[in-house]
Short mmCIF file of C-alpha atoms in Angstrom, two decimals:
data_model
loop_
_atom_site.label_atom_id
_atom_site.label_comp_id
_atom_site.label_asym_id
_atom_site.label_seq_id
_atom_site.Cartn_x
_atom_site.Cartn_y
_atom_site.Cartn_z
CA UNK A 1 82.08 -161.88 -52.26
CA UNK A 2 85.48 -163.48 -52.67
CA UNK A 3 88.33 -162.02 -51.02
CA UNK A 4 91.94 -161.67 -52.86
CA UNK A 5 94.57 -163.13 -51.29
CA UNK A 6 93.28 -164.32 -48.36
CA UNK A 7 96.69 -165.66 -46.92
CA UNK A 8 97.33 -161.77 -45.53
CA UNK A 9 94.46 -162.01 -42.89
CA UNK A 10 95.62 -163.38 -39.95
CA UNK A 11 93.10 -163.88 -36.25
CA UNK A 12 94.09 -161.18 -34.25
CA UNK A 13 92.13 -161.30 -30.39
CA UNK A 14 89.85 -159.32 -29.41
CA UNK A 15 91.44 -157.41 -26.34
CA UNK A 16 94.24 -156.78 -28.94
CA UNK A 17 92.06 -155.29 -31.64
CA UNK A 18 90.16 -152.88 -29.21
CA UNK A 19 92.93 -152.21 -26.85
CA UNK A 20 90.45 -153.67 -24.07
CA UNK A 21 91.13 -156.37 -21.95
CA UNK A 22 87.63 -158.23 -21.36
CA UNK A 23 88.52 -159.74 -18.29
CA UNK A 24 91.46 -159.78 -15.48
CA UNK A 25 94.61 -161.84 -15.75
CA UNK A 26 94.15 -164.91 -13.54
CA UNK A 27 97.13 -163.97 -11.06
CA UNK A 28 95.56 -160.62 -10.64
CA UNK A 29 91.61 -162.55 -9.30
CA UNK A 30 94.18 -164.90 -7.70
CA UNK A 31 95.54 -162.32 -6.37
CA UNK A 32 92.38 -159.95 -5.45
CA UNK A 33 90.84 -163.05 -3.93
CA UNK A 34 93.46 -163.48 -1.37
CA UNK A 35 93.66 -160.24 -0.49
CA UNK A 36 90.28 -160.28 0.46
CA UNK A 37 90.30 -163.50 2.37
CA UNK A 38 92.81 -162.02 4.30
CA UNK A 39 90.84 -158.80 4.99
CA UNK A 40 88.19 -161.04 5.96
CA UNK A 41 89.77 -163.50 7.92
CA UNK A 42 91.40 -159.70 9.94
CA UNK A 43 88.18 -158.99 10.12
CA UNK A 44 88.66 -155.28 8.71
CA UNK A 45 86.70 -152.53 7.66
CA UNK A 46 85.43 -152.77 4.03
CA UNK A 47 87.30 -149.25 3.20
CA UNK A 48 90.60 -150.98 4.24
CA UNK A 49 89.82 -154.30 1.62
CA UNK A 50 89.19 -151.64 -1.38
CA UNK A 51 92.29 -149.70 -0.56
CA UNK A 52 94.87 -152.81 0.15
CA UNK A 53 93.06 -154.53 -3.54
CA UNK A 54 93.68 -150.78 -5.22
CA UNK A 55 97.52 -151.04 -4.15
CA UNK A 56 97.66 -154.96 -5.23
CA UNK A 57 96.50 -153.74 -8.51
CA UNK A 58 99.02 -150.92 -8.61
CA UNK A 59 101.90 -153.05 -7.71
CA UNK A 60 101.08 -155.59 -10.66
CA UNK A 61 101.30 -152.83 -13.13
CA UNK A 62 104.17 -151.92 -12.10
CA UNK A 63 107.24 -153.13 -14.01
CA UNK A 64 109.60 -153.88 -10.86
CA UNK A 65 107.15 -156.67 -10.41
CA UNK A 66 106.38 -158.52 -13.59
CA UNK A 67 109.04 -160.39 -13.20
CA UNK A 68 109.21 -161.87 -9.67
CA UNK A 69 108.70 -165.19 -8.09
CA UNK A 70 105.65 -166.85 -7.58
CA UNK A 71 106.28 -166.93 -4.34
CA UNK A 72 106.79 -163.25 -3.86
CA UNK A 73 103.83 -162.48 -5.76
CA UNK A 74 101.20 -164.35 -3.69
CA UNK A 75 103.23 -161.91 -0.45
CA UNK A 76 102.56 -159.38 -2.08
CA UNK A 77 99.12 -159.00 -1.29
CA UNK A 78 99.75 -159.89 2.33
CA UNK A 79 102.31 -156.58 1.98
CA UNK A 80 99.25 -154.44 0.31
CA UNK A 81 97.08 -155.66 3.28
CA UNK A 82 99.78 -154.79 5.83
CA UNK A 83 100.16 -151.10 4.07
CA UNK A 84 96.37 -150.80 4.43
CA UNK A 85 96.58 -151.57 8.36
CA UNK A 86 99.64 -149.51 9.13
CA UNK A 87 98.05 -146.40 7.57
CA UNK A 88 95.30 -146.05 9.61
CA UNK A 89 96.65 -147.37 12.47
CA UNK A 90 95.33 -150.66 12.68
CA UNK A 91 97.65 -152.72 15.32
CA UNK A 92 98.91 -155.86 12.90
CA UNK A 93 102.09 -157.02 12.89
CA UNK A 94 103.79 -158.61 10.51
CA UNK A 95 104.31 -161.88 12.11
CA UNK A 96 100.86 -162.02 12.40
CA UNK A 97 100.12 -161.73 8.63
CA UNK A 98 103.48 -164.01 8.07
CA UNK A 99 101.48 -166.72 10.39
CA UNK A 100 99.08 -166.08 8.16
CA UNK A 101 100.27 -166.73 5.10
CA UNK A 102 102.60 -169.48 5.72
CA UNK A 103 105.39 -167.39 5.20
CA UNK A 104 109.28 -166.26 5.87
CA UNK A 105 109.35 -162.85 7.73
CA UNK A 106 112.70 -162.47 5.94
CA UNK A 107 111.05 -162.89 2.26
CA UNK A 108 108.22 -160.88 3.52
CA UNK A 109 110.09 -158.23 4.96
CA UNK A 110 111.91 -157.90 1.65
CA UNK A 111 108.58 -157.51 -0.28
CA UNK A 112 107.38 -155.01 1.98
CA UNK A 113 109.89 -152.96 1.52
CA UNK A 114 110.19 -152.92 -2.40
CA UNK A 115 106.49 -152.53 -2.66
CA UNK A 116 106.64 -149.39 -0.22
CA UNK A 117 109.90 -148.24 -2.03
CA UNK A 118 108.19 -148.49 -6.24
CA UNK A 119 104.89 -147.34 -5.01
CA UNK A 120 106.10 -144.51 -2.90
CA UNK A 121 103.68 -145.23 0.28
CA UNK A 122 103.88 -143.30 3.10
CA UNK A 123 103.88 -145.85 6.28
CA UNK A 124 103.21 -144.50 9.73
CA UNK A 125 105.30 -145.76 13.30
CA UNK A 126 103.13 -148.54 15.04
CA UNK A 127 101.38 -147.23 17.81
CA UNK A 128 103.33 -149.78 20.93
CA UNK A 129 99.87 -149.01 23.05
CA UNK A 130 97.66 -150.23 20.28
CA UNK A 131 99.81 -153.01 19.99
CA UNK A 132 99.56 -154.27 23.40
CA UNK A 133 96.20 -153.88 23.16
CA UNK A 134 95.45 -156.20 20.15
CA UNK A 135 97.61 -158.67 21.24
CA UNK A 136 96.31 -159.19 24.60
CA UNK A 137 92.95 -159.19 22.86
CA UNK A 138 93.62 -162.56 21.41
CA UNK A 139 94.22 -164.31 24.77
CA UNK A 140 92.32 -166.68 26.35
CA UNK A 141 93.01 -165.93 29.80
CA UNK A 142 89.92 -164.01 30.30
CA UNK A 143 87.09 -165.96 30.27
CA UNK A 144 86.57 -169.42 31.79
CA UNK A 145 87.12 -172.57 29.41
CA UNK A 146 87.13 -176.28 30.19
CA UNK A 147 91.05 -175.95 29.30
CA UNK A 148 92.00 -172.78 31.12
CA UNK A 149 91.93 -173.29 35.44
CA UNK A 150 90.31 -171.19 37.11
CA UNK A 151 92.87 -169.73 38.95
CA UNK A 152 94.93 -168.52 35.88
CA UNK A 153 91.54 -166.59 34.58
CA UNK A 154 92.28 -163.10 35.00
CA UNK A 155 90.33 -159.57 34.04
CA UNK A 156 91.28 -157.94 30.68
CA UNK A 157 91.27 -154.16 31.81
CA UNK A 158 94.03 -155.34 34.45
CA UNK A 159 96.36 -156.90 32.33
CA UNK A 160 96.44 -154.85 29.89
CA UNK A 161 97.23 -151.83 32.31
CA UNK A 162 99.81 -153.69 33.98
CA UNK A 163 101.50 -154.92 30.83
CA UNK A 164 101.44 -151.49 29.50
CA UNK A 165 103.09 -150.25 32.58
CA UNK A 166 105.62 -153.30 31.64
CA UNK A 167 106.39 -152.20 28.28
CA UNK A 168 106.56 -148.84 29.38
CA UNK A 169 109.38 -149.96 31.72
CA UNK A 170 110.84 -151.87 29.07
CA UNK A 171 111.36 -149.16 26.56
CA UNK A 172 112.81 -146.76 29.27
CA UNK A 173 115.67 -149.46 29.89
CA UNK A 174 116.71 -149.93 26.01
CA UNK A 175 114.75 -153.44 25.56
CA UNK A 176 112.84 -152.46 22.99
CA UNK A 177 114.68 -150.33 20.61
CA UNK A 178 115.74 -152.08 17.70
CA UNK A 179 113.50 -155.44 18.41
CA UNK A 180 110.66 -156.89 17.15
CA UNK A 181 107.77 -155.81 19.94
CA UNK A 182 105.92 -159.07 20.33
CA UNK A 183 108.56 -160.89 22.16
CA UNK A 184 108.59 -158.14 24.79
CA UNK A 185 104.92 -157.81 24.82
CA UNK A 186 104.60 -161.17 25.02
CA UNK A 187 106.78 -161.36 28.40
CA UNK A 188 105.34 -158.32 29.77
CA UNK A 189 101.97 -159.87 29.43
CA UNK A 190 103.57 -163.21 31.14
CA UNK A 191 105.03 -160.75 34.15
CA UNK A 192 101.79 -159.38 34.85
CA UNK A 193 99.73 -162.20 34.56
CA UNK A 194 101.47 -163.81 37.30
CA UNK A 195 101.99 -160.83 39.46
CA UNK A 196 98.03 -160.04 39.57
CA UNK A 197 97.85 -163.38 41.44
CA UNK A 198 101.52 -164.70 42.56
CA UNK A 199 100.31 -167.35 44.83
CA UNK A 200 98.84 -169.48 42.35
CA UNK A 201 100.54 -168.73 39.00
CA UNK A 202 104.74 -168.63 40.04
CA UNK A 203 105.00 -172.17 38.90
CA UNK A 204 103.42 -171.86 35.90
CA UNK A 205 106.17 -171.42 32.94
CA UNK A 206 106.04 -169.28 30.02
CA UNK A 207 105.05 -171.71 27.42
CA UNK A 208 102.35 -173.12 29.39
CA UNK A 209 101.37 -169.54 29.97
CA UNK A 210 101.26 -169.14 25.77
CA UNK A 211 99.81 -172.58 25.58
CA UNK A 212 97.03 -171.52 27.78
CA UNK A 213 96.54 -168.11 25.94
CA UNK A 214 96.44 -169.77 22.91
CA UNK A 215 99.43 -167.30 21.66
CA UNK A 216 102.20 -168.57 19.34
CA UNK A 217 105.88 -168.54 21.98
CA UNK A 218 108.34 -166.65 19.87
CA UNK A 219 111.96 -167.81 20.23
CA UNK A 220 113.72 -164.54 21.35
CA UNK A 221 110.61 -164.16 24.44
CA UNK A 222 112.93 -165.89 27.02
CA UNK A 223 115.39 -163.41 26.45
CA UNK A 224 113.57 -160.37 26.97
CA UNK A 225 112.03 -162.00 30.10
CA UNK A 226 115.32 -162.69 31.55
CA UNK A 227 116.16 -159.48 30.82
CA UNK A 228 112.94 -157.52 32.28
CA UNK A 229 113.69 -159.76 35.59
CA UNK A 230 117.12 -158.50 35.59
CA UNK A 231 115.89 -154.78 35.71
CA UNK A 232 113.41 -155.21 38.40
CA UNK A 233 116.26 -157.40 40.32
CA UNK A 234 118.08 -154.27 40.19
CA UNK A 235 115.08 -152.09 41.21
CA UNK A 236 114.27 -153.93 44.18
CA UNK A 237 117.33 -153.78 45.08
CA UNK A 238 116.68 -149.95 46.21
CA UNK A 239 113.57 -150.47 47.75
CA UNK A 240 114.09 -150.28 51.88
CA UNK A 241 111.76 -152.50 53.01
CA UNK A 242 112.78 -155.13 49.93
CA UNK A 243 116.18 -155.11 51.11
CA UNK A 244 115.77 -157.90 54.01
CA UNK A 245 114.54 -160.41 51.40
CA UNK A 246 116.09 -162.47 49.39
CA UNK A 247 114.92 -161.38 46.05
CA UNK A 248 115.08 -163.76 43.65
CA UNK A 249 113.53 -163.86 39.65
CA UNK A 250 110.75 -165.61 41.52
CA UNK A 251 109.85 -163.67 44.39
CA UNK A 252 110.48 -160.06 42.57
CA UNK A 253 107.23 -160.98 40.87
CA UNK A 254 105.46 -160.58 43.76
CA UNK A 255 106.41 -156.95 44.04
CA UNK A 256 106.02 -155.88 40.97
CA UNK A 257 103.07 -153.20 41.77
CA UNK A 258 105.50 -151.61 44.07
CA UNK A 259 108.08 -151.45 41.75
CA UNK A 260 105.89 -150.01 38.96
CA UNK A 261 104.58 -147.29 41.55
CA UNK A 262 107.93 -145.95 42.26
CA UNK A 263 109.41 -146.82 38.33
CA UNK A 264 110.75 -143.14 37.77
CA UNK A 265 112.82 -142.99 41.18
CA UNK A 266 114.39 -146.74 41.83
CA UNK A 267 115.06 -145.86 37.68
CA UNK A 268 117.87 -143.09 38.84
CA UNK A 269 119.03 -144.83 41.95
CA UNK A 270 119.14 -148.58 40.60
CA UNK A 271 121.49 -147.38 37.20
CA UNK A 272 124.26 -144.81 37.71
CA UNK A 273 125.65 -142.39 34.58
CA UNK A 274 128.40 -142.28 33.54
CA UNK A 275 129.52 -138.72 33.96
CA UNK A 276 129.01 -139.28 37.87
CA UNK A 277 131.28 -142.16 37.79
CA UNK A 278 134.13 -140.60 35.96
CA UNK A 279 133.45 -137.23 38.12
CA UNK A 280 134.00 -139.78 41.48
CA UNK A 281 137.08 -141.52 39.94
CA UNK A 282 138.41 -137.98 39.23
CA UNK A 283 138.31 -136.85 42.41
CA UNK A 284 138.13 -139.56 45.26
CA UNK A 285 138.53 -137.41 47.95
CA UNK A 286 136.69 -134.03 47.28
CA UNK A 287 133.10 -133.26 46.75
CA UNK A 288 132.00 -133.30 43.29
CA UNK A 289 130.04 -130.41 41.78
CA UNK A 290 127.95 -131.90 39.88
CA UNK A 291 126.73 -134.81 42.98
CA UNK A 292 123.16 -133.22 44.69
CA UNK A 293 122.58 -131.29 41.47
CA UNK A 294 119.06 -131.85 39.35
CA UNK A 295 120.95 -133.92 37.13
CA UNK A 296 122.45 -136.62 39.66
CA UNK A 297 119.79 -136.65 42.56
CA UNK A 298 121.44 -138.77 45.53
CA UNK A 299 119.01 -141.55 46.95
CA UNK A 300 120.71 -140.71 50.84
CA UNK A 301 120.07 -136.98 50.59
CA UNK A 302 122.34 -135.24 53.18
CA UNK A 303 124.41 -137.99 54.08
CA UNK A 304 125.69 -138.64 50.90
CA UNK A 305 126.64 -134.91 50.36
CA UNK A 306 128.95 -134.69 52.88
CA UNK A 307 130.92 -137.88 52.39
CA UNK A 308 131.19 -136.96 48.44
CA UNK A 309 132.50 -139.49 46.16
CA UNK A 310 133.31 -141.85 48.68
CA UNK A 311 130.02 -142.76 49.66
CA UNK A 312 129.18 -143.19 46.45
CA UNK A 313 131.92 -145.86 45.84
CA UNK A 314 130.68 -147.26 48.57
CA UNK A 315 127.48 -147.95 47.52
CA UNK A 316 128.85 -148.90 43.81
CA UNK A 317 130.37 -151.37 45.55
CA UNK A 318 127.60 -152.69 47.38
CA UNK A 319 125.34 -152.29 44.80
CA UNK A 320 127.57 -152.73 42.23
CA UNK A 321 125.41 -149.77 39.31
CA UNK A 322 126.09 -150.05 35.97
CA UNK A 323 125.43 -147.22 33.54
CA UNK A 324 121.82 -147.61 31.87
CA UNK A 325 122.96 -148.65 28.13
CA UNK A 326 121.20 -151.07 25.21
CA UNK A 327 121.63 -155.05 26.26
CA UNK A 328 124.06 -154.72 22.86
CA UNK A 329 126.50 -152.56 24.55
CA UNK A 330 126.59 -154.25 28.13
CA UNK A 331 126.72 -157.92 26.23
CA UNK A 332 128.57 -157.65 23.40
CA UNK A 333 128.79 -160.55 20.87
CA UNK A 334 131.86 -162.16 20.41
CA UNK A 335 133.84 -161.17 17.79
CA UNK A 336 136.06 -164.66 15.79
CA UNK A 337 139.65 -164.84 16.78
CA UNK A 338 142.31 -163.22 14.81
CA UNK A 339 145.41 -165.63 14.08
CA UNK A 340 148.34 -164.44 16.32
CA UNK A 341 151.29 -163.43 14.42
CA UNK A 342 154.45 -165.80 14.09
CA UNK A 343 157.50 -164.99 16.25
CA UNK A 344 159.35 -165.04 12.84
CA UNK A 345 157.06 -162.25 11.35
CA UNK A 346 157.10 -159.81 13.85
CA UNK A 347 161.21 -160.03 14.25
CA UNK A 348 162.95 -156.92 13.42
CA UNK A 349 165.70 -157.74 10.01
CA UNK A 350 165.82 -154.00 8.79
CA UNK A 351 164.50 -154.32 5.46
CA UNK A 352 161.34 -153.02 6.49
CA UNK A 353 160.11 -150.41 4.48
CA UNK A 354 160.18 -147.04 5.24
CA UNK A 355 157.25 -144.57 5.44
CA UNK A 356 156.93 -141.17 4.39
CA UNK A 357 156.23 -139.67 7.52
CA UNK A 358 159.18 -141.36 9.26
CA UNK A 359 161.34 -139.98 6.67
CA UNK A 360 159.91 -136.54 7.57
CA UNK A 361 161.43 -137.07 10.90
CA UNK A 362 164.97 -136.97 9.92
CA UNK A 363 165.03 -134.22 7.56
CA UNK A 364 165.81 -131.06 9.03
CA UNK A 365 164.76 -127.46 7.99
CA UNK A 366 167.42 -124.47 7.46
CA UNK A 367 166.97 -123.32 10.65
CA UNK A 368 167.31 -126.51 12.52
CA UNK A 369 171.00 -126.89 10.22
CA UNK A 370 172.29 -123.49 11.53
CA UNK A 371 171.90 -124.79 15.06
CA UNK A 372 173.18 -127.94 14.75
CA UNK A 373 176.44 -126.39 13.28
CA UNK A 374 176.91 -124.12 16.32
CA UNK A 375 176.36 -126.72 18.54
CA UNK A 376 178.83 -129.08 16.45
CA UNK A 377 180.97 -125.88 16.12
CA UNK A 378 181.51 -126.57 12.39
CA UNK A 379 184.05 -124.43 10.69
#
């Protein structure tokens, strides 16, 4: 048979002609195959490795992502993974899939959020408990090694009760609102860890401590333990039998399981509010209702009734309380320097111009122009 015109006929593929594709695009296996490394390497449930590949395969169909990077392509299965963990409240963080990965938490953070935004997931709070939990899980510290002394072995069950007692204090005080949790967790963990056994772990430091654990340090961790020592500083400080020592950061270690006991009551005495101090600077000589009520319990009962307000100044100044607010509020960053005006520009020549509502000063209504005539006595 000989076909006419044969120049019409072009080769047209076969996933074109049916409308079939007979196999996946190589950046979706690319794709599918990290995803599942990752589940494996997570060691997760085979339920959570179908449903983070199902929302990997969404996300490439989805126009908002044909046409990013490379880069943010191979995060986005990390971000499907992460989805997967946070909905059935699977402690990961996302530092720990960014370690992962090799990756920027900024860039990943980014991707996260578009992905959650186009595909409309529903994401659940992280469980801080859980978290504590899973992170401590990956220490060393609790089994003897060749590497690890003996002394600094410690029992799991412990540590993670007194770290959770830690972070509990910790998000009472306004250190963890706003912050990444694995700093704090990391030197809550560090604070117990040495308190369960002060004799033989105050000199150790908190990136041998890591080291040790076999824990990655993360940068902002000295901050938030300088900041948990500063709390129980003030703590101790309220604690009778504490007050003949010379508490240091050092030595409050040791009393940590004191301080934990009695968290709730040094709390009230240790921080002030700031309706009792503007109630005392009101009235510095006369009792003030609202001192002895529920609200504003008194630490010296009685006492401390009867003197009023100036007891209480007293003991501010001793003391020295400060209201209970976010570390953002009681250190402030500072703010760049404003030029100071010239001498020239701020002198007075009178061709300033005038504003409206100056102008509104001078003019005067009908009845103000009756009175000024019979004042004036006008004829």
């Amino acid at each position: 048979t000989v076909w006419p015109n044969t120049g019409c006929f072009s080769e047209v593929a076969y996933s074109q002609s049916t409308g079939q594709k007979e196999q996946l695009s190589r950046c979706l296996q690319r794709g599918i195959r990290r995803v599942q490394d990752l589940c494996k390497v997570l060691q997760l449930p085979r339920v959570f490795e179908e449903t983070a590949v199902s929302y990997f395969q969404r996300a490439l169909q989805h126009p908002s992502f044909h046409l990013v990077s490379l880069e943010k392509k191979e995060l986005l299965g990390g971000c499907c993974v992460f989805v997967t963990c946070r909905q059935h409240n699977w402690p990961v963080t996302m530092g720990t899939i960014c370690s992962l990965l090799y990756a920027k938490q900024e860039l990943f953070a980014s991707v996260y959020l578009s992905l959650q935004k186009e595909l409309g997931l529903s994401v659940p709070a992280l469980s801080l408990a859980d978290l504590v939990k899973t992170h401590l899980n990956s220490f060393r510290l609790f089994q003897h090694a060749s590497d690890v002394p003996a002394p600094f072995v410690e029992d799991k069950d412990k540590m993670i009760a007194r770290t959770m007692q830690i972070v509990e204090l910790a998000s009472e005080t306004w250190l963890v609102t706003g912050r990444h949790p694995v700093p704090i967790v990391t030197a809550a963990a560090f604070l117990s860890w040495q308190s369960l056994q002060p004799a033989s772990r105050l000199t150790c430091t908190l990136g041998r401590f890591c080291k040790l654990a076999g824990v990655d340090l993360p940068p902002p961790a000295h901050l938030r333990l300088k900041e948990l020592l500063e709390i129980l500083l003030r703590m101790a400080s309220q604690l009778a039998w504490l007050r003949v020592f010379n508490m240091d950061k050092k030595t409050v270690v040791k009393h940590i399981g004191d301080l934990l006991q009695n968290r709730i009551f040094l709390l009230k005495n240790a921080f002030c509010l700031e309706d009792r101090e503007e109630q005392c600077a009101a009235a510095p000589g006369e009792d003030s209702p609202g001192v002895g009520s529920p609200g504003f319990p008194l630490a010296t009962g009685g006492a401390a009734q009867e003197e009023g307000c100036p007891s209480e100044g007293k003991r501010q100044r001793e003391g020295s309380p400060r209201p209970l607010l976010p570390p953002c509020l009681i250190n402030p960053r500072k703010r760049l320097r404003t030029a100071a005006p010239n001498a020239s520009d701020s002198a007075i020549t009178g061709d300033e111009p005038i504003s409206d509502s100056e102008i509104e000063q001078y003019l005067r209504g009908p009845d103000e122009i009756r009175a000024f005539r019979k004042a004036k006595a006008w004829p």
